[in-house]
Short mmCIF file of C-alpha atoms (C1' of nucleotides) in Angstrom, two decimals:
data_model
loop_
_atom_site.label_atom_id
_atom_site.label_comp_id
_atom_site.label_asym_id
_atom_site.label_seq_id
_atom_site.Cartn_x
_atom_site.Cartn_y
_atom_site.Cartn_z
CA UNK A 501 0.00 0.00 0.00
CA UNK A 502 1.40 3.19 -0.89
CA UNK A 503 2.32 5.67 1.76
CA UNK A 504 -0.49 8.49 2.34
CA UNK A 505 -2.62 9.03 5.60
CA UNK A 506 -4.53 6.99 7.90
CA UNK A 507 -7.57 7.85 6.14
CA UNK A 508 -6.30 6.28 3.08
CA UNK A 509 -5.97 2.79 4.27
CA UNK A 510 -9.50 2.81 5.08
CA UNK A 511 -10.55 4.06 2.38
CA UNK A 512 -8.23 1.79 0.26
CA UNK A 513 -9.70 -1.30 2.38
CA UNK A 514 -13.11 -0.19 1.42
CA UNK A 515 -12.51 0.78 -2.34
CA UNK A 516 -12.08 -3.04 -3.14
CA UNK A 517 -15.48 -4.21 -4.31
CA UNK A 518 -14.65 -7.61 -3.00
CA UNK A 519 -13.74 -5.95 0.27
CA UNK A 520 -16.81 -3.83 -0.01
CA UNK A 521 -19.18 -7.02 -1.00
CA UNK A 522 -17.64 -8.45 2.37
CA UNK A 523 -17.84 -5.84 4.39
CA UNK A 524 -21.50 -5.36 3.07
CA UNK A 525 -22.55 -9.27 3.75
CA UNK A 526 -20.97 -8.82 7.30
CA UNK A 527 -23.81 -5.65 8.20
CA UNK A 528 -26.22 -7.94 8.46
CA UNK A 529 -24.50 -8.98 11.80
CA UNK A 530 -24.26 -12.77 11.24
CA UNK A 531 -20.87 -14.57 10.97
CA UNK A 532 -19.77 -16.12 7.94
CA UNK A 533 -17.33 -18.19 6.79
CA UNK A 534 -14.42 -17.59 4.88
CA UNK A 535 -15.84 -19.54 1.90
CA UNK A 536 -19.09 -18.04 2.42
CA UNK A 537 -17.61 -14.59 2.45
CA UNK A 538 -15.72 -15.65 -0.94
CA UNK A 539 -18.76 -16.39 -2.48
CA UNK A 540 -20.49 -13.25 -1.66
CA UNK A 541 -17.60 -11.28 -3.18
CA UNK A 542 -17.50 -13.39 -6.29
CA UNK A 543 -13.71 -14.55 -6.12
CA UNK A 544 -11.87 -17.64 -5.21
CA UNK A 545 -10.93 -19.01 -1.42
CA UNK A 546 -7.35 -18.18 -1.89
CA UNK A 547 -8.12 -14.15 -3.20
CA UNK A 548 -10.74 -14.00 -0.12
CA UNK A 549 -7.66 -15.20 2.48
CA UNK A 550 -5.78 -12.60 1.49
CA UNK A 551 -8.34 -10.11 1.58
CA UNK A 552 -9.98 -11.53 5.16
CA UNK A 553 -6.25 -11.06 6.17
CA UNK A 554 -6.02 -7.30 5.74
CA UNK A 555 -9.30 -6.27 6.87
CA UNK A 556 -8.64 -8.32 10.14
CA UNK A 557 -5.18 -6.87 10.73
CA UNK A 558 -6.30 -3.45 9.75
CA UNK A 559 -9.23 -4.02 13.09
CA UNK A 560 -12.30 -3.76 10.87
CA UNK A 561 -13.23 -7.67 10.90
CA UNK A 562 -12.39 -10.04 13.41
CA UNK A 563 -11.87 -13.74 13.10
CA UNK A 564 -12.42 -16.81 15.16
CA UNK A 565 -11.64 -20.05 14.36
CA UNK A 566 -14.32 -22.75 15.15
CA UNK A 567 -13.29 -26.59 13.97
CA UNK A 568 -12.25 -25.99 10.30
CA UNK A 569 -14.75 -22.95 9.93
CA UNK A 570 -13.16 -19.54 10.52
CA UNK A 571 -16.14 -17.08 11.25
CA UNK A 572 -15.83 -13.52 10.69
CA UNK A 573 -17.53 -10.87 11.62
CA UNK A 574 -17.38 -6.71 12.11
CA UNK A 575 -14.93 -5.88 14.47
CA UNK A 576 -17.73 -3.65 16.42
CA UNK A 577 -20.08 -1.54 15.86
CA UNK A 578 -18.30 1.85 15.03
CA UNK A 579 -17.24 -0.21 11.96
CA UNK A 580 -20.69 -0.81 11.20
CA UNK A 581 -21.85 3.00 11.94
CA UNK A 582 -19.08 3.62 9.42
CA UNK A 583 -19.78 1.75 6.96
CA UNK A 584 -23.71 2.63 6.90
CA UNK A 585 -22.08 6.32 7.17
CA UNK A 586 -20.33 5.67 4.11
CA UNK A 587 -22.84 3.76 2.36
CA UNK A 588 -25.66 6.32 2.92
CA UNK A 589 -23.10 8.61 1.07
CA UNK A 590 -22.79 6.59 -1.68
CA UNK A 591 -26.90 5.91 -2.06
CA UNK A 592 -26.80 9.81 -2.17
CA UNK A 593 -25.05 10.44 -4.30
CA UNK A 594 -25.27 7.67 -6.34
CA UNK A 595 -27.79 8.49 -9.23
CA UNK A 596 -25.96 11.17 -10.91
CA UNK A 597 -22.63 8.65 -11.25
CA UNK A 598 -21.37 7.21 -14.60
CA UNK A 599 -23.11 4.57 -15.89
CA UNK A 600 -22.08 1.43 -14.37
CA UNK A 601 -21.87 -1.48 -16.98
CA UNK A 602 -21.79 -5.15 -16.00
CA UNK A 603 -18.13 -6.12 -17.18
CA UNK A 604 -20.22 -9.45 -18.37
CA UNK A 605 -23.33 -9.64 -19.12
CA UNK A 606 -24.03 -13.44 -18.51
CA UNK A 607 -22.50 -13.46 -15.38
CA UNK A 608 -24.75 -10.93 -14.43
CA UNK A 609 -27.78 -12.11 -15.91
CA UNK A 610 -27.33 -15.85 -13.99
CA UNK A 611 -24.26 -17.45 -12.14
CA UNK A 612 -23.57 -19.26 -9.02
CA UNK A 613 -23.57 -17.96 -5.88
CA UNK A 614 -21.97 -21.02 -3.24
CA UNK A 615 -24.05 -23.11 -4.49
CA UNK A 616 -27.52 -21.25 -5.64
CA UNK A 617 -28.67 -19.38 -7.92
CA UNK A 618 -27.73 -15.33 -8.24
CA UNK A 619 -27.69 -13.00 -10.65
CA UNK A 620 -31.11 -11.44 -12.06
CA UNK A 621 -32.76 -14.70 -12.67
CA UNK A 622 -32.43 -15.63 -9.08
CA UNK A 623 -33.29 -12.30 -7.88
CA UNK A 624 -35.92 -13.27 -10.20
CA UNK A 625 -36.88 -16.61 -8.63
CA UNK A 626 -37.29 -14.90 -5.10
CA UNK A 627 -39.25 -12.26 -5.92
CA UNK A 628 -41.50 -14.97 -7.84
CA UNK A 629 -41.47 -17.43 -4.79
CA UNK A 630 -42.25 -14.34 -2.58
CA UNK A 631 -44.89 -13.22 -5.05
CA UNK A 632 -46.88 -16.33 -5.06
CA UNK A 633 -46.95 -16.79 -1.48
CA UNK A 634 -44.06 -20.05 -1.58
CA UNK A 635 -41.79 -17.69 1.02
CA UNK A 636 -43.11 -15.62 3.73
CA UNK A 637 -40.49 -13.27 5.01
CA UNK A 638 -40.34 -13.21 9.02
CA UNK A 639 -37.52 -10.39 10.21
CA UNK A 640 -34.11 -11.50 9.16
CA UNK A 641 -35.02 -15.03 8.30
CA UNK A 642 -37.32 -16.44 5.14
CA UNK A 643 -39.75 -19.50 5.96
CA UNK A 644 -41.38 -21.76 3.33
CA UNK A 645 -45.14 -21.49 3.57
CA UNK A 646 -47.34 -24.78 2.55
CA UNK A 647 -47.76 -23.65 -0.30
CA UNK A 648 -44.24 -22.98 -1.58
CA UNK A 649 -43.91 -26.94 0.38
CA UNK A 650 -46.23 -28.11 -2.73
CA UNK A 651 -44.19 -25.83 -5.00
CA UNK A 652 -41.45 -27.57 -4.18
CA UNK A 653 -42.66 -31.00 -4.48
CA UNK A 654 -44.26 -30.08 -7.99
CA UNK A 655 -41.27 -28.91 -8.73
CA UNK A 656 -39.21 -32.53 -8.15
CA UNK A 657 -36.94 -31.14 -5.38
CA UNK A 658 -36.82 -34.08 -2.35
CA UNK A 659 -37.70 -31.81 0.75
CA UNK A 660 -37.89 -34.59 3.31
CA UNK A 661 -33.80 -35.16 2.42
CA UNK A 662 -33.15 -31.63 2.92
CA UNK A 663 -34.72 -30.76 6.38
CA UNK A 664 -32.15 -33.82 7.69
CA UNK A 665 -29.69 -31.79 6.84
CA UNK A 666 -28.70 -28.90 9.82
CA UNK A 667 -28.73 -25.84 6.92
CA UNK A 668 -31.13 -23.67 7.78
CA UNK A 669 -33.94 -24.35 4.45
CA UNK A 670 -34.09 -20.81 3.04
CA UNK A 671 -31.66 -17.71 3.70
CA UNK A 672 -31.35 -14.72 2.02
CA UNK A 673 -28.37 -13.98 0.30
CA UNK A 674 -27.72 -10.44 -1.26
CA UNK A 675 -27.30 -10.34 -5.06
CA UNK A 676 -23.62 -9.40 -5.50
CA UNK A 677 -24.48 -7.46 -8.83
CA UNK A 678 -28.22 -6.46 -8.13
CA UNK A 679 -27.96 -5.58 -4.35
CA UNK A 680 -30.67 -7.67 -4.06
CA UNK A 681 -32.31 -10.33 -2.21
CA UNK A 682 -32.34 -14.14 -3.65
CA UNK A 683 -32.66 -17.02 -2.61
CA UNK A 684 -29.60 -19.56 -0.59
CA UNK A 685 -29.95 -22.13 1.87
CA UNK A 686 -30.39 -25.81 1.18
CA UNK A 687 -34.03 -25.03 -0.53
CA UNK A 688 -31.92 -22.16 -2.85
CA UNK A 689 -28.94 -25.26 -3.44
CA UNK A 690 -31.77 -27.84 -4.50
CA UNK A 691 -33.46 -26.05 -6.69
CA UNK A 692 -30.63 -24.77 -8.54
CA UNK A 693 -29.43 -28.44 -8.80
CA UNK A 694 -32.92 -29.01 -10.17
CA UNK A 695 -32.86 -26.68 -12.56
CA UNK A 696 -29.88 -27.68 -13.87
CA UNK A 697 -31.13 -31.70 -13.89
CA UNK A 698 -33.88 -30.30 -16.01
CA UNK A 699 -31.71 -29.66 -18.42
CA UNK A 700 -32.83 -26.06 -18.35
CA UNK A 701 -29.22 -24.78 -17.83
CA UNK A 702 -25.79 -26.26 -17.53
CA UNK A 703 -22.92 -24.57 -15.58
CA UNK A 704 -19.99 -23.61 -17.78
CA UNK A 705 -16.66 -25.01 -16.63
CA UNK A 706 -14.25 -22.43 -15.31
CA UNK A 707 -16.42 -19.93 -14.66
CA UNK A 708 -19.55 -19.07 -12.25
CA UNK A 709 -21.73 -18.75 -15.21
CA UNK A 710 -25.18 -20.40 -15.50
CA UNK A 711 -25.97 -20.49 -18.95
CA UNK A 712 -29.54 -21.02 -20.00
CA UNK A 713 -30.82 -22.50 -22.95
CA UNK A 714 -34.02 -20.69 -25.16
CA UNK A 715 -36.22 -22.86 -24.22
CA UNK A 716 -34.88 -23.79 -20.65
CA UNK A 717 -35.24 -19.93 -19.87
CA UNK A 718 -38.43 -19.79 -21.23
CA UNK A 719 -39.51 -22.82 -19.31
CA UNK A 720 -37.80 -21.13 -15.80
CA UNK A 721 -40.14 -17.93 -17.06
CA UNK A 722 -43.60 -19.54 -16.83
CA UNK A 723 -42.14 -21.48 -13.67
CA UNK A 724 -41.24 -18.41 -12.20
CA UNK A 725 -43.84 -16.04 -13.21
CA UNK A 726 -43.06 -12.18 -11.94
CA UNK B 1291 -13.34 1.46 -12.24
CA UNK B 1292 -14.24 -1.91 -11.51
CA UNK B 1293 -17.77 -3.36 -11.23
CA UNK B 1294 -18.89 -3.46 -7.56
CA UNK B 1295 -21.43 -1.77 -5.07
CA UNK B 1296 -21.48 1.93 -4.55
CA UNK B 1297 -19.65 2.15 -1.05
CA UNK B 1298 -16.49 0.68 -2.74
CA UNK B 1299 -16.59 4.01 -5.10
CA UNK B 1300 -16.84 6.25 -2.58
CA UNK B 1301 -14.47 3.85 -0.41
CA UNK B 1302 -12.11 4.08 -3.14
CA UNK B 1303 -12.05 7.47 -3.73
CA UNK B 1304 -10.49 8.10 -0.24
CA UNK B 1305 -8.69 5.40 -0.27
CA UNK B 1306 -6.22 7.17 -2.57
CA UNK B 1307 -3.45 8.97 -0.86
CA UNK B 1308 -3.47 11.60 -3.00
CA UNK B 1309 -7.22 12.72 -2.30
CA UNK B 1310 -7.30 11.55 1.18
CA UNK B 1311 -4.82 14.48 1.39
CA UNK B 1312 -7.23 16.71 -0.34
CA UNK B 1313 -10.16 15.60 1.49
CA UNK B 1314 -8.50 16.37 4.42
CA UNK B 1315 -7.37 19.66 3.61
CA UNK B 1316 -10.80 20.87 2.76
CA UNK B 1317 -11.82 19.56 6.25
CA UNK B 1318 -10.70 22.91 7.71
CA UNK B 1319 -13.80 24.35 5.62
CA UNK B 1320 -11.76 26.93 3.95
CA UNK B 1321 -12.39 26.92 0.03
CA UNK B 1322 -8.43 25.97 -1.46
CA UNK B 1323 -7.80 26.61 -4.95
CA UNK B 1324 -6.86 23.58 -7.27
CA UNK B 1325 -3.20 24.62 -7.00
CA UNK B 1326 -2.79 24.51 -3.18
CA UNK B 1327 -4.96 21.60 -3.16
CA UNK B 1328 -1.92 19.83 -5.34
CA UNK B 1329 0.67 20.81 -3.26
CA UNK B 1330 -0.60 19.26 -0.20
CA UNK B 1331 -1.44 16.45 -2.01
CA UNK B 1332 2.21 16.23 -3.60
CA UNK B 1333 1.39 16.02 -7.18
CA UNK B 1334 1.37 18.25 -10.00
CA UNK B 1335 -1.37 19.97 -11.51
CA UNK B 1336 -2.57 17.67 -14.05
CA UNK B 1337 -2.90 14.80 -11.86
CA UNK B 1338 -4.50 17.07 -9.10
CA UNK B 1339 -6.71 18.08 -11.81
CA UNK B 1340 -7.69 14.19 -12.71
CA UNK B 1341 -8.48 13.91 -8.96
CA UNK B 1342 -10.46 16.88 -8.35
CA UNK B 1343 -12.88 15.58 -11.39
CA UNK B 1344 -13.24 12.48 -9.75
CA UNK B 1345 -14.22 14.15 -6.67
CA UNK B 1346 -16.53 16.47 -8.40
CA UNK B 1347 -18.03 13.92 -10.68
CA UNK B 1348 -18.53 11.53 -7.62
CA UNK B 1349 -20.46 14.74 -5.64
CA UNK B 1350 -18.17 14.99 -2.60
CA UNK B 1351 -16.20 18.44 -3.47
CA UNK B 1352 -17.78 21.48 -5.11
CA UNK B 1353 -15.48 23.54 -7.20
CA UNK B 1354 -16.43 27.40 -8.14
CA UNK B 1355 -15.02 29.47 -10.74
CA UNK B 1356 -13.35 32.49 -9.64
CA UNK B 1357 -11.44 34.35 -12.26
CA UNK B 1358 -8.61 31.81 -13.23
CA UNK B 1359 -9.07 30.14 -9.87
CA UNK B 1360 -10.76 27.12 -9.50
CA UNK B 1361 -12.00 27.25 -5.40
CA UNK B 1362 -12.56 23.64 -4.26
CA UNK B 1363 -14.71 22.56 -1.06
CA UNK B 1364 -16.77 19.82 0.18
CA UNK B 1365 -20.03 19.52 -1.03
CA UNK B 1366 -21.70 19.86 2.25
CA UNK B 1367 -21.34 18.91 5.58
CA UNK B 1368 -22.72 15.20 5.16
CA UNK B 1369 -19.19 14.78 3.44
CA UNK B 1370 -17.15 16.04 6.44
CA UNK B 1371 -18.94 13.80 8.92
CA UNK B 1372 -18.34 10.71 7.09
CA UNK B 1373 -14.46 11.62 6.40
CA UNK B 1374 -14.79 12.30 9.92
CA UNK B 1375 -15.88 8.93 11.17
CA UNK B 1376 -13.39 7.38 8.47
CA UNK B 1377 -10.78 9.47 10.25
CA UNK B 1378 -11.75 8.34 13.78
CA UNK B 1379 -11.63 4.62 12.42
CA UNK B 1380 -7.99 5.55 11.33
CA UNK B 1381 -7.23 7.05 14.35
CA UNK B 1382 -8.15 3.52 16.66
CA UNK B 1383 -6.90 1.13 14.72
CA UNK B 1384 -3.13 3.06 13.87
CA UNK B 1385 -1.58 2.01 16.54
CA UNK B 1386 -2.04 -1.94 15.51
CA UNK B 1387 -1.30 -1.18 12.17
CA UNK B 1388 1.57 -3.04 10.26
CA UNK B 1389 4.40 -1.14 10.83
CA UNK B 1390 4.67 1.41 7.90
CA UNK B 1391 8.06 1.52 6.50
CA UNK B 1392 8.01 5.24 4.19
CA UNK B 1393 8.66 3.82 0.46
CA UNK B 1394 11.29 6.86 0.49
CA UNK B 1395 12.81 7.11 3.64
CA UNK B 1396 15.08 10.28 2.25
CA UNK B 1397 11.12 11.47 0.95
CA UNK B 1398 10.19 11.45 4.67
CA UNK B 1399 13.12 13.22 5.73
CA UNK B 1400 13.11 16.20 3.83
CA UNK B 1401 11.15 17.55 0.44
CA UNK B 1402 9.79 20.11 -0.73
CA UNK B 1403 6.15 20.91 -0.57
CA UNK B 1404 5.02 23.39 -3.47
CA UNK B 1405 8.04 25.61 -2.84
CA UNK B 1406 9.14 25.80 0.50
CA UNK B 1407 10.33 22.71 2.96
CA UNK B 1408 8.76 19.62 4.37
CA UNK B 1409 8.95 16.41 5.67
CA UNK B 1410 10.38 16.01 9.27
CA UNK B 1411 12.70 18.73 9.27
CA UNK B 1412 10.42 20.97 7.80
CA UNK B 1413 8.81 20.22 11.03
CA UNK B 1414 11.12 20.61 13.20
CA UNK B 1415 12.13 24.11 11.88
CA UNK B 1416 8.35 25.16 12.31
CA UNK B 1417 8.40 23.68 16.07
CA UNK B 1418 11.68 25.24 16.52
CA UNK B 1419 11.05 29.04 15.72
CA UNK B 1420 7.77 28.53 17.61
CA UNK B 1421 9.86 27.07 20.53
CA UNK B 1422 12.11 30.17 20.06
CA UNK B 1423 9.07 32.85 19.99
CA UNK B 1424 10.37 33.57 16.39
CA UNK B 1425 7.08 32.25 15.22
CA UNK B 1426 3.80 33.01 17.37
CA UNK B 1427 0.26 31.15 16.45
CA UNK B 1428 -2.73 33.48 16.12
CA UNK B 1429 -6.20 31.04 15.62
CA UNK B 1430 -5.56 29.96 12.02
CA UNK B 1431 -3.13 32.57 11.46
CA UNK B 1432 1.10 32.35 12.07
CA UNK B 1433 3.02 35.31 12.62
CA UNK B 1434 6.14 36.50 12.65
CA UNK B 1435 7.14 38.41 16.01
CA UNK B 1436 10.01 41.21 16.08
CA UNK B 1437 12.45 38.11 17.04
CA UNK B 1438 11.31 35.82 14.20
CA UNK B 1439 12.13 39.35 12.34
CA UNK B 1440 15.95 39.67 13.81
CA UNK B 1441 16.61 36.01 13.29
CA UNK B 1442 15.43 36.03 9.26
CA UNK B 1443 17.51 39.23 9.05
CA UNK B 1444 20.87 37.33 10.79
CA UNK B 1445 19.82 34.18 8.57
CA UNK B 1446 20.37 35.91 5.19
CA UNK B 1447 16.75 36.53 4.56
CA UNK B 1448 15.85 39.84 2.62
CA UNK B 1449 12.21 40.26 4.32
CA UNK B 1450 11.95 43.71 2.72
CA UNK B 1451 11.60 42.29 -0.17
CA UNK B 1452 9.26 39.60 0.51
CA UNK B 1453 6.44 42.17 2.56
CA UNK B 1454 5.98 43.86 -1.28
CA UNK B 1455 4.40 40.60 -2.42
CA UNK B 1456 0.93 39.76 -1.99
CA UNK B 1457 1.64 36.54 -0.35
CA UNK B 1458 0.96 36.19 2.93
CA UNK B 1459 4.49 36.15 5.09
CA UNK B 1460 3.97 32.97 7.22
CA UNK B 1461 1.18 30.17 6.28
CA UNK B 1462 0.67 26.84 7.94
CA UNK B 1463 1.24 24.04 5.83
CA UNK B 1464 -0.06 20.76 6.95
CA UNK B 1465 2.65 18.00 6.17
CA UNK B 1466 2.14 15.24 3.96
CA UNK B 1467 3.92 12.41 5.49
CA UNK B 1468 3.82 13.49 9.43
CA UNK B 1469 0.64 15.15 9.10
CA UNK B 1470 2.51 18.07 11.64
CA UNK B 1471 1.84 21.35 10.39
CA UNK B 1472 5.05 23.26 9.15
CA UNK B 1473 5.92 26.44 8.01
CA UNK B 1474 5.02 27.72 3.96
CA UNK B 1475 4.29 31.22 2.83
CA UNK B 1476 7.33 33.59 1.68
CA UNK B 1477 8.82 32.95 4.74
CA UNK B 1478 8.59 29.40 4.18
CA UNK B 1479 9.72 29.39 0.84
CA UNK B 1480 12.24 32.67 1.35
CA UNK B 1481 14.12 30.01 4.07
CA UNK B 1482 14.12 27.27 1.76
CA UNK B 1483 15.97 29.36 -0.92
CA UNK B 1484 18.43 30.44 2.19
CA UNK B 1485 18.94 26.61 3.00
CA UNK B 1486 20.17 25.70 -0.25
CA UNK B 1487 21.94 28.87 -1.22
CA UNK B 1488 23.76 28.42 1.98
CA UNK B 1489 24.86 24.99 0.27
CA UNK B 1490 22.91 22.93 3.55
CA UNK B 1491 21.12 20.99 1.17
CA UNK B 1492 19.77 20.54 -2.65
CA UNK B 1493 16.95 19.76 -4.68
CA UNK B 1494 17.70 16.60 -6.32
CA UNK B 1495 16.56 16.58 -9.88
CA UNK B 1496 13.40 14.77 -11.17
CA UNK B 1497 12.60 14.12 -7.63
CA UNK B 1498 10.70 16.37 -4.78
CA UNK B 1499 13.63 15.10 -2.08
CA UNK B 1500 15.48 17.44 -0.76
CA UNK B 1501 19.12 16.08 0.05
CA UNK B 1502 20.90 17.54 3.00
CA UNK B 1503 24.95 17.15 3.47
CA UNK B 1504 26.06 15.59 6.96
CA UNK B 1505 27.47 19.16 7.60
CA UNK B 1506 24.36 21.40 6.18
CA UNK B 1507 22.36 19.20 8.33
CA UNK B 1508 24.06 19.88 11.18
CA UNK B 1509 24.18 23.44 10.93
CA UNK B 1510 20.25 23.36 9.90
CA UNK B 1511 20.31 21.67 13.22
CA UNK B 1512 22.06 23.97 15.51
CA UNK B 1513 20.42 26.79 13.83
CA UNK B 1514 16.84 25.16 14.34
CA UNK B 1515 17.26 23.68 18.00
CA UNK B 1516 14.12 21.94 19.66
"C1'" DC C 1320 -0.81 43.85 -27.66
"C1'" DT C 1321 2.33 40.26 -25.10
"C1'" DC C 1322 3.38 37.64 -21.25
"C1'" DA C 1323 2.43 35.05 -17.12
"C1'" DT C 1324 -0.52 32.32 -14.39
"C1'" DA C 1325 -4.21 28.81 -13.44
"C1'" DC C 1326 -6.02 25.01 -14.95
"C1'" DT C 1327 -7.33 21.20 -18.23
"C1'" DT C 1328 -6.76 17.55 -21.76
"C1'" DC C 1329 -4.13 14.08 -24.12
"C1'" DG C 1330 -0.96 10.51 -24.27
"C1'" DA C 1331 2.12 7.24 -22.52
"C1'" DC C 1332 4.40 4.87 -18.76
"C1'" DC C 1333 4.58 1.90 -15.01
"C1'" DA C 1334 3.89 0.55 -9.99
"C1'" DT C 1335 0.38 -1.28 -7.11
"C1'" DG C 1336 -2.15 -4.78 -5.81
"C1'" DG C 1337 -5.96 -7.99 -6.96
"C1'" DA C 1338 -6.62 -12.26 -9.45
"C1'" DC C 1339 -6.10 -17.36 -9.61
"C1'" DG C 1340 -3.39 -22.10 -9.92
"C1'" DA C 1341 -0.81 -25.09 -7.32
"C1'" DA C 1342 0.49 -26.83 -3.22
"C1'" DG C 1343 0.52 -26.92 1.65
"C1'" DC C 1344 -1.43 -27.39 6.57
"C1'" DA C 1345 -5.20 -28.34 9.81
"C1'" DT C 1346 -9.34 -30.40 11.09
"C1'" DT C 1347 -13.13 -33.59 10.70
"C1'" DA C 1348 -15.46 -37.61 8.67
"C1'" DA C 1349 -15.50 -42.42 7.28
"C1'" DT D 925 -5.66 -45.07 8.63
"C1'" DT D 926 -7.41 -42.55 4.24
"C1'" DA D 927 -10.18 -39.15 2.27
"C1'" DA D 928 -12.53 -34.81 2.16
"C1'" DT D 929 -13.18 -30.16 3.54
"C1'" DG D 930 -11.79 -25.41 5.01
"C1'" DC D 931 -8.47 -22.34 4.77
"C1'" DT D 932 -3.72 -20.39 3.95
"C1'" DT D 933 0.73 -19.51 1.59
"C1'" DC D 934 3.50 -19.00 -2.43
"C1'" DG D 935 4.27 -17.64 -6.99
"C1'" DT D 936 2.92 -15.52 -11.16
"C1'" DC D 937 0.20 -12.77 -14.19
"C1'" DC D 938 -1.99 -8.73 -15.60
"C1'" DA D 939 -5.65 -4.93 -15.42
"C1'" DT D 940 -6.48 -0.74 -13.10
"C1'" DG D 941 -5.51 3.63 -12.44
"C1'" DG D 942 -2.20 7.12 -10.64
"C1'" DT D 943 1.58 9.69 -12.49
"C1'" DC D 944 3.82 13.15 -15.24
"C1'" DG D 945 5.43 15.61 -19.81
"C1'" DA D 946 3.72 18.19 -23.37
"C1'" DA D 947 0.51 20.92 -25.25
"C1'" DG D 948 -3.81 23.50 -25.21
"C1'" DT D 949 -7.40 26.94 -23.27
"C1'" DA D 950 -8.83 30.72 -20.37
"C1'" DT D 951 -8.10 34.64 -17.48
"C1'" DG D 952 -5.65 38.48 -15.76
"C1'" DA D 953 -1.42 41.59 -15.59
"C1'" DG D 954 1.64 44.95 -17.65
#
DNA sequence: CTCATACTTCGACCATGGACGAAGCATTAA
DNA sequence: TTAATGCTTCGTCCATGGTCGAAGTATGAG
């Protein structure tokens, strides 16, 4: 980092969007893990480490380890007052800045997120689910109503498996491109793994892409209906 | 810039030494003119000019045309609170900062700053003739008492000369590096001239360091005693 | 008028630091 | 034990963007 004044370093620690995405996913006030936190910023385990490494040694996050987890959260909550500070700046501010183009378009438009669905199609799929009545929203956490239980069924996803399983069903996950809500947990993994054994989409090697045929979006479309 | 949420704009926009300098300069409140704002910044125009657009376009400074001045400040007082809490983040976590080497050790040392000297023994020659009474602080102001006066005389400094200018005599400059305030204004820069003339010290070419002999810094130090 | 100053734009260079692959260590599961 | 998972370290690559020289525009001074 180059030499400059305190100020600078948190600012520079900010400026990172993967820092930033981080940072963001960490207001909500939950731990995460390191992998989770990688996921939220879009980038491998490895880039995350080294970016978990500076924020923790610079005193905004702090780290405990927990088996072979490593949970993170916000250091405390001046952190947080500053980063809402700095964040109501940018909302402020925001409309009159240069337009903002998605450096690629599919990725935007549908990738993975972990292991669920993100990008405007699953920002797409929650609002949908939400719509309907499938999801109820209760506070911080997201419940499946009987009705999104049938959904699900309909749909070919095995719910009795999942609820052996100690993930909580549904959690929200912010869109990393969007800044907004879809749809994780192990009810957002099966579904996407549905999708996929549909034949509707196939993920493309190397990359976080979900790529949708014509006729599997279309299909996803009427499935989903906004 | 890269793709990412809004905070890590504004995030990144301090987080560059350069305008954190800026930012911080405008703190005081006083409107500074795009010149002055690239000396404290320690840049030259054009790149202080490429940061100032940023800063404009992004809606945290305000610039106002003024005959061939640009006046910069920042946009409101929403701006300074934030840098404020950024600053107050700084300020906890320094101390458990990585230990930060200067890239330029020489660059810490000694430089100058738009035309007259900085760095730590610009410091120190500001704390000295304050130590001294040659200097005497008056709210924002610095002046120069009737001993300051003797001493510039005995020092080689023609001060007639410099009270036809416009310029104010003694200004407060706050330093890049130490963030200490030392001395600029004619004085400032009148003392600099002195330094090298005297053959303490020169300017090294293509570089902002100022390079002092072993024996010009001694007598810079026995002349300027803490 | 000419000259000097204040600032901007253009162009090119290059250092910073963010990215990932490969490989390693640590912990838990089987 | 072996295998799998979570995370880190090391090494390398390369895009971003900060930097300045040169040249251009505007304003004011003499």
């Amino acid at each position: 980092m180059r030499e400059g004044p305190d100020i600078a370093r948190i600012g520079a620690l900010i400026g990172d969007p993967a820092r930033a995405n981080m940072l963001t996913a960490l207001m909500s006030g939950k731990a995460l893990t390191a992998t989770e936190l990688a996921a939220e910023a879009g980038v491998t385990a490895q880039t995350a480490s080294a970016h978990l490494s500076k924020l923790a040694e610079a005193g905004l996050t702090e780290g405990r380890k927990q088996g072979r987890h490593r949970y993170f959260t916000l250091a405390d909550d001046e952190v947080g007052a500053v980063l809402e500070a700095v964040m109501g700046l940018a909302a402020k501010r925001g409309h009159l800045r240069t337009r903002t183009g998605p450096k690629n378009p599919a990725l935007r438009e549908a990738r993975v997120c972990y292991n669920h669905l993100a990008g405007e199609m699953g920002v797409r799929l929650y609002d949908s689910m939400l719509a309907s009545g499938g999801l109820q929203t209760a506070g911080q956490d997201i419940l499946l109503t009987g009705k999104g239980d049938a959904f699900a069924c309909e749909f070919g996803v095995d719910l009795d498996n999942l609820n052996t399983t100690r993930r909580p069903m549904c959690r929200p996950c912010l869109d990393w491109s969007a800044r907004r809500t879809h749809l994780a947990g192990a009810l957002g993994q099966a579904l996407l793994t549905r999708i996929t054994d549909l034949g509707w989409a196939k993920r493309e090697p190397e990359s976080r892409i979900i790529a949708f045929s014509t006729s599997g979006k279309k299909a996803f479309e009427s499935a989903f209906p906004l």
